[in-house]
Amino acid sequence: MKDVAFGQYYPADSFVHRLDPRLKILFLIAYIVAIFVASNFYGLALCAAVLILAVALSRLPVGKVFRAVRGALILVIFTAVINLLFHSGKTVYWSCGILCISKEGILFSAYLVIRLVLLVICSSLLTYTTTPVALTDGIESLLTPLKWIRFPVHALALIMSIALRMIPTLMEETERIKNAQKARGANFESGNPLRRVKAFIPILVPLLLSAFRRADELGDAMEARCYGGKKRVKYKKLRFSWRDLLAAILAAALIAGVVLLRVYLGEIV
Amino acid sequence: MHALEFRDVDFSYGDPSQDANAFRIRKLNFTVEEGEFVAVLGHNGSGKSTLARLANGILTADGGEIRVFDTVLGEKNLFEIRKQVGVVFQNPDNQTVASIVEDDVAFGAENVALPREEIGRRIDFALGAVGMRELRGATVSRLSGGQKQRVAIAGVLALKPRIMILDESTAMLDPRGRKEIIDVVLRLNKEEKITVVLVTHFMEEALLADRAVVMNRGDIVMQGAPSEIFARSDELLAYNLALPRIAVITKSLREGGMSVKDTLDISSLADEIAGELKCGS
């Protein structure tokens, strides 16, 4: 966990890893739009095909991809069951009170499950192939237009970058405080949930205090390095390459395809 | 022209009647020459860190004036002064703003809006000067304490300061990390001709300086070459400072009846002991 690559990043050198983070964020947004525009299984099949291509290009192990879905498994199952039981339709196979299982219900919940799974895989593809640092740079760059309404984009980007920088430090600190409390006989593992949550208060208080002290010192160190001037530049510039162009074309083609399938083939089934 | 000059500087912090940490600097006068390596010593609360923070305007003096290469420090030239006076702080974890080494070193240069190629050159220079060029793309949180602190020094160097103040920058490091930092500082002083003010409570580090300054309760109480300062062991002990190990050994040898001279050099002490032993046998 002591890495910038905390969380999900899977280091590899692939087509997807090398894409500009801005493009990956925009691609994800386009993909989400496409999933919601897709109104039938042909549209979803197209979305799935694009995602399979992206996963193949990212050189991620298939296990990793499924692990992402496993995280959202409860949500997926819940959605499937609720829609299966409550969606009414013409061809009813079984019914009991307000509950019924129909052909339309089965199709509709399959449609929702596929949507959800695609959504989860695509967003974790972004975090698997992009370091948090690149992600913040990308977000900063995409927010640049907000400067026109005097939104402090630079400051926001710096806040995000410092937050990322401090995560490993604060994790270490949490571990240290936890051990110190354990040495004094604190118990974090047993008891009912409320008790366990309560046991964390003696960790949170010192952690918070130390975070404030760190913030104070960091502020001094930043000022000492001339922070606070009106002009500030950024050393690293993000650059679009031919890969990004290809990915952008793919995203555009996907949206166009999904829209066409919706217009010509209509709703589900 | 002095590199750094404090003229009758007043500064107070907190209310002495209520706060145990409150303290006061009164009419402090202090100068550092260009190219000099000065060690500032003192126990906790002696005002040595305040001295460091006053010198580049992180703290503002209540009275008197602070001059950097003859320019009086004021609100208008704060950024110009900070470019010339770099400060490295104590905790290596609380000085870096970015997760990647080169991004952090670039921070200062980005703040003063240098052209991109120049920032690249400065990163190269600064990391080279602290011997970390090959770790340019490394993750800060994975480095050792000494390496983190060298990154902090590089971050300051990227602004090309003429004076560098180290405010207890070795206090939280292990002996190896301390040595790394002191070696870098000595090299910067000799090769890059950067004026160094080293605030510390490790007496061994002060031995390497051209001049040592001892502070007590916001006042400068002793000043001179390290060998002179450490010869006045009783005074140092009165200011709650420990003697360097070699001075302790010399002192106890003398108390044990050996007539060794005061020295801060291990090999000359060894020679003296050898001479004494020969005479005795």
XYZ file of C-alpha atoms in Angstrom, chain A:
269
model
C 0.000 0.000 0.000
C 3.024 2.265 0.266
C 2.896 3.120 -3.389
C 1.365 5.790 -5.563
C -0.173 2.800 -7.166
C -2.257 2.180 -4.088
C -5.764 1.163 -4.900
C -6.093 -0.451 -8.238
C -3.340 0.525 -10.616
C -1.917 -2.473 -12.475
C 1.486 -1.529 -13.874
C 2.046 -2.641 -17.454
C 3.112 -1.128 -20.738
C 0.174 -1.337 -23.086
C -1.762 0.669 -25.616
C -4.361 1.577 -22.989
C -1.764 2.428 -20.317
C -0.140 4.874 -22.680
C -3.300 6.736 -23.585
C -3.599 10.315 -22.384
C -5.476 10.258 -19.045
C -7.803 13.004 -20.295
C -8.807 10.840 -23.189
C -9.392 7.876 -20.940
C -11.680 9.932 -18.712
C -13.604 11.253 -21.723
C -13.743 7.752 -23.180
C -15.275 6.460 -19.966
C -17.898 9.205 -20.062
C -18.647 8.438 -23.720
C -18.874 4.756 -22.879
C -21.329 5.371 -20.055
C -23.446 7.468 -22.413
C -23.321 4.654 -24.978
C -24.456 2.089 -22.403
C -27.425 4.229 -21.516
C -28.308 4.981 -25.113
C -28.188 1.283 -26.042
C -31.799 0.214 -25.891
C -31.468 -3.370 -27.059
C -29.171 -6.353 -26.889
C -27.536 -5.511 -30.210
C -26.449 -2.170 -28.804
C -25.125 -3.831 -25.654
C -23.307 -6.412 -27.763
C -21.565 -3.587 -29.581
C -20.612 -1.989 -26.232
C -19.335 -5.337 -24.964
C -17.290 -5.861 -28.128
C -15.617 -2.487 -27.698
C -14.895 -3.235 -24.037
C -13.430 -6.652 -24.850
C -11.173 -4.971 -27.395
C -10.089 -2.397 -24.779
C -9.387 -5.056 -22.148
C -7.400 -7.067 -24.691
C -5.373 -3.975 -25.586
C -4.719 -3.214 -21.910
C -2.986 -6.574 -21.310
C -4.793 -6.915 -17.994
C -5.095 -10.450 -16.642
C -8.704 -11.614 -17.021
C -8.798 -12.449 -13.316
C -8.238 -8.773 -12.471
C -11.189 -7.768 -14.626
C -13.506 -10.233 -12.933
C -12.299 -9.180 -9.516
C -13.643 -5.715 -10.308
C -17.080 -7.224 -10.995
C -16.911 -9.256 -7.814
C -16.730 -6.008 -5.865
C -20.091 -4.973 -7.252
C -21.582 -8.467 -7.117
C -24.125 -7.726 -4.393
C -25.442 -4.757 -6.332
C -25.658 -6.828 -9.512
C -27.514 -9.703 -7.829
C -29.862 -7.328 -6.025
C -30.728 -5.561 -9.283
C -31.268 -8.852 -11.079
C -33.554 -10.331 -8.410
C -35.661 -7.217 -7.887
C -36.257 -6.747 -11.591
C -36.877 -10.404 -12.179
C -39.620 -10.495 -9.549
C -41.271 -7.118 -9.996
C -41.114 -6.509 -13.731
C -44.517 -7.370 -15.199
C -44.921 -8.762 -18.688
C -47.278 -10.602 -21.023
C -45.719 -14.063 -20.966
C -45.957 -14.986 -17.277
C -44.220 -18.186 -16.156
C -44.946 -17.975 -12.448
C -46.740 -15.552 -10.168
C -47.547 -15.156 -6.486
C -49.234 -11.975 -5.248
C -47.409 -9.003 -6.660
C -44.399 -11.135 -7.511
C -44.184 -12.653 -10.960
C -41.603 -14.035 -13.315
C -42.212 -13.208 -16.941
C -40.291 -13.476 -20.188
C -40.034 -9.685 -20.318
C -38.817 -9.591 -16.721
C -36.053 -12.072 -17.454
C -34.927 -10.140 -20.521
C -35.102 -6.826 -18.713
C -33.050 -7.961 -15.746
C -30.487 -9.553 -18.073
C -30.317 -6.214 -19.878
C -29.725 -4.326 -16.605
C -27.142 -6.820 -15.377
C -25.156 -6.570 -18.608
C -25.300 -2.783 -18.393
C -24.036 -2.798 -14.810
C -21.254 -5.277 -15.488
C -20.044 -3.288 -18.515
C -20.142 -0.111 -16.453
C -18.116 -1.604 -13.625
C -15.530 -3.161 -15.942
C -15.063 -0.001 -17.967
C -14.569 2.240 -14.935
C -12.147 -0.158 -13.308
C -10.296 -0.360 -16.612
C -9.599 3.356 -16.141
C -8.242 2.933 -12.610
C -6.338 -0.249 -13.510
C -4.452 1.449 -16.324
C -4.002 4.991 -14.984
C -1.932 6.042 -11.959
C -3.749 8.319 -9.501
C -1.191 11.014 -10.333
C -2.000 10.825 -14.048
C -5.684 10.797 -13.176
C -5.434 14.041 -11.186
C -3.407 15.650 -13.975
C -6.124 14.609 -16.386
C -8.931 15.951 -14.215
C -7.070 19.222 -13.756
C -6.596 19.620 -17.473
C -10.236 18.804 -18.210
C -11.382 21.360 -15.641
C -9.284 24.131 -17.201
C -12.291 25.831 -18.873
C -13.637 26.525 -15.354
C -10.852 29.089 -14.976
C -13.045 31.434 -16.996
C -15.520 31.580 -14.154
C -12.542 32.081 -11.798
C -12.719 28.620 -10.347
C -9.292 27.898 -8.730
C -8.385 24.872 -10.874
C -4.683 24.992 -9.947
C -5.469 25.009 -6.242
C -7.902 22.125 -6.638
C -5.301 20.134 -8.566
C -2.706 20.826 -5.885
C -5.141 19.723 -3.175
C -5.766 16.459 -5.017
C -2.062 15.909 -5.565
C -1.202 16.553 -1.907
C -4.030 14.288 -0.799
C -2.606 11.489 -2.944
C 0.873 12.179 -1.670
C -0.305 12.014 1.952
C -2.310 8.784 1.726
C 0.661 6.445 2.265
C 2.039 8.706 5.023
C -1.259 8.771 6.898
C -1.732 5.024 6.421
C 1.633 4.436 8.035
C 0.682 6.751 10.837
C -2.650 4.970 11.379
C -0.814 1.683 11.636
C 1.601 3.184 14.151
C -1.160 4.640 16.331
C -3.102 1.382 16.112
C -0.079 -0.559 17.318
C 0.498 1.943 20.105
C -3.111 1.530 21.255
C -2.887 -2.248 20.987
C 0.204 -2.176 23.172
C -1.944 -0.393 25.749
C -4.540 -3.139 25.552
C -6.995 -1.712 23.024
C -9.072 -4.270 21.164
C -10.108 -3.592 17.572
C -11.113 -7.065 16.444
C -13.850 -8.314 18.737
C -17.179 -7.098 20.044
C -20.285 -5.956 18.242
C -20.011 -3.557 15.287
C -20.859 -0.512 17.413
C -18.089 -1.379 19.846
C -15.622 -1.878 17.049
C -16.495 1.479 15.556
C -16.100 3.055 18.997
C -12.681 1.436 19.349
C -11.523 3.480 16.372
C -12.090 6.822 18.080
C -8.771 6.620 19.971
C -7.116 6.179 16.569
C -8.959 8.930 14.771
C -8.324 11.675 17.305
C -4.511 11.484 17.298
C -4.541 10.900 13.541
C -6.572 14.040 12.970
C -4.393 16.094 15.302
C -1.254 14.943 13.560
C -2.788 15.633 10.148
C -3.391 19.240 11.197
C 0.179 19.566 12.434
C 1.448 18.111 9.169
C -0.708 20.506 7.183
C 0.729 23.418 9.124
C 4.313 22.340 8.479
C 3.609 21.576 4.847
C 2.167 25.064 4.472
C 5.409 26.567 5.777
C 7.489 24.367 3.492
C 5.360 25.364 0.492
C 5.632 29.045 1.314
C 9.387 28.673 1.727
C 9.430 27.381 -1.845
C 7.682 30.506 -3.135
C 4.140 29.158 -3.249
C 1.421 31.787 -3.331
C 2.608 33.907 -6.220
C 0.124 34.937 -8.867
C 1.711 33.110 -11.750
C 2.354 29.396 -11.575
C 3.264 27.060 -14.396
C 3.071 23.325 -14.738
C 6.184 21.399 -15.679
C 4.532 18.321 -17.067
C 2.237 18.836 -20.025
C -0.090 16.118 -21.232
C 0.184 15.380 -24.938
C -2.209 13.720 -27.340
C -0.688 11.099 -29.605
C -1.919 8.930 -32.472
C -3.169 6.391 -29.922
C -5.476 8.974 -28.444
C -6.836 9.835 -31.871
C -7.600 6.159 -32.525
C -9.331 5.809 -29.171
C -11.359 8.977 -29.798
C -12.478 7.645 -33.186
C -13.444 4.372 -31.543
C -15.522 6.201 -28.920
C -17.265 8.273 -31.600
C -17.952 5.152 -33.687
C -19.360 3.387 -30.631
C -21.819 6.188 -29.881
C -22.857 6.447 -33.533
C -23.327 2.660 -33.708
C -25.413 2.522 -30.555
C -27.618 5.391 -31.706
C -28.184 3.724 -35.104
C -29.053 0.403 -33.482
C -31.499 2.165 -31.201
C -33.193 3.999 -34.063
C -33.449 0.987 -36.387
C -34.038 -1.863 -33.978
C -35.970 -0.120 -31.210
C -36.355 -1.211 -27.586
C -35.365 -4.488 -25.917
C -35.844 -7.816 -27.721
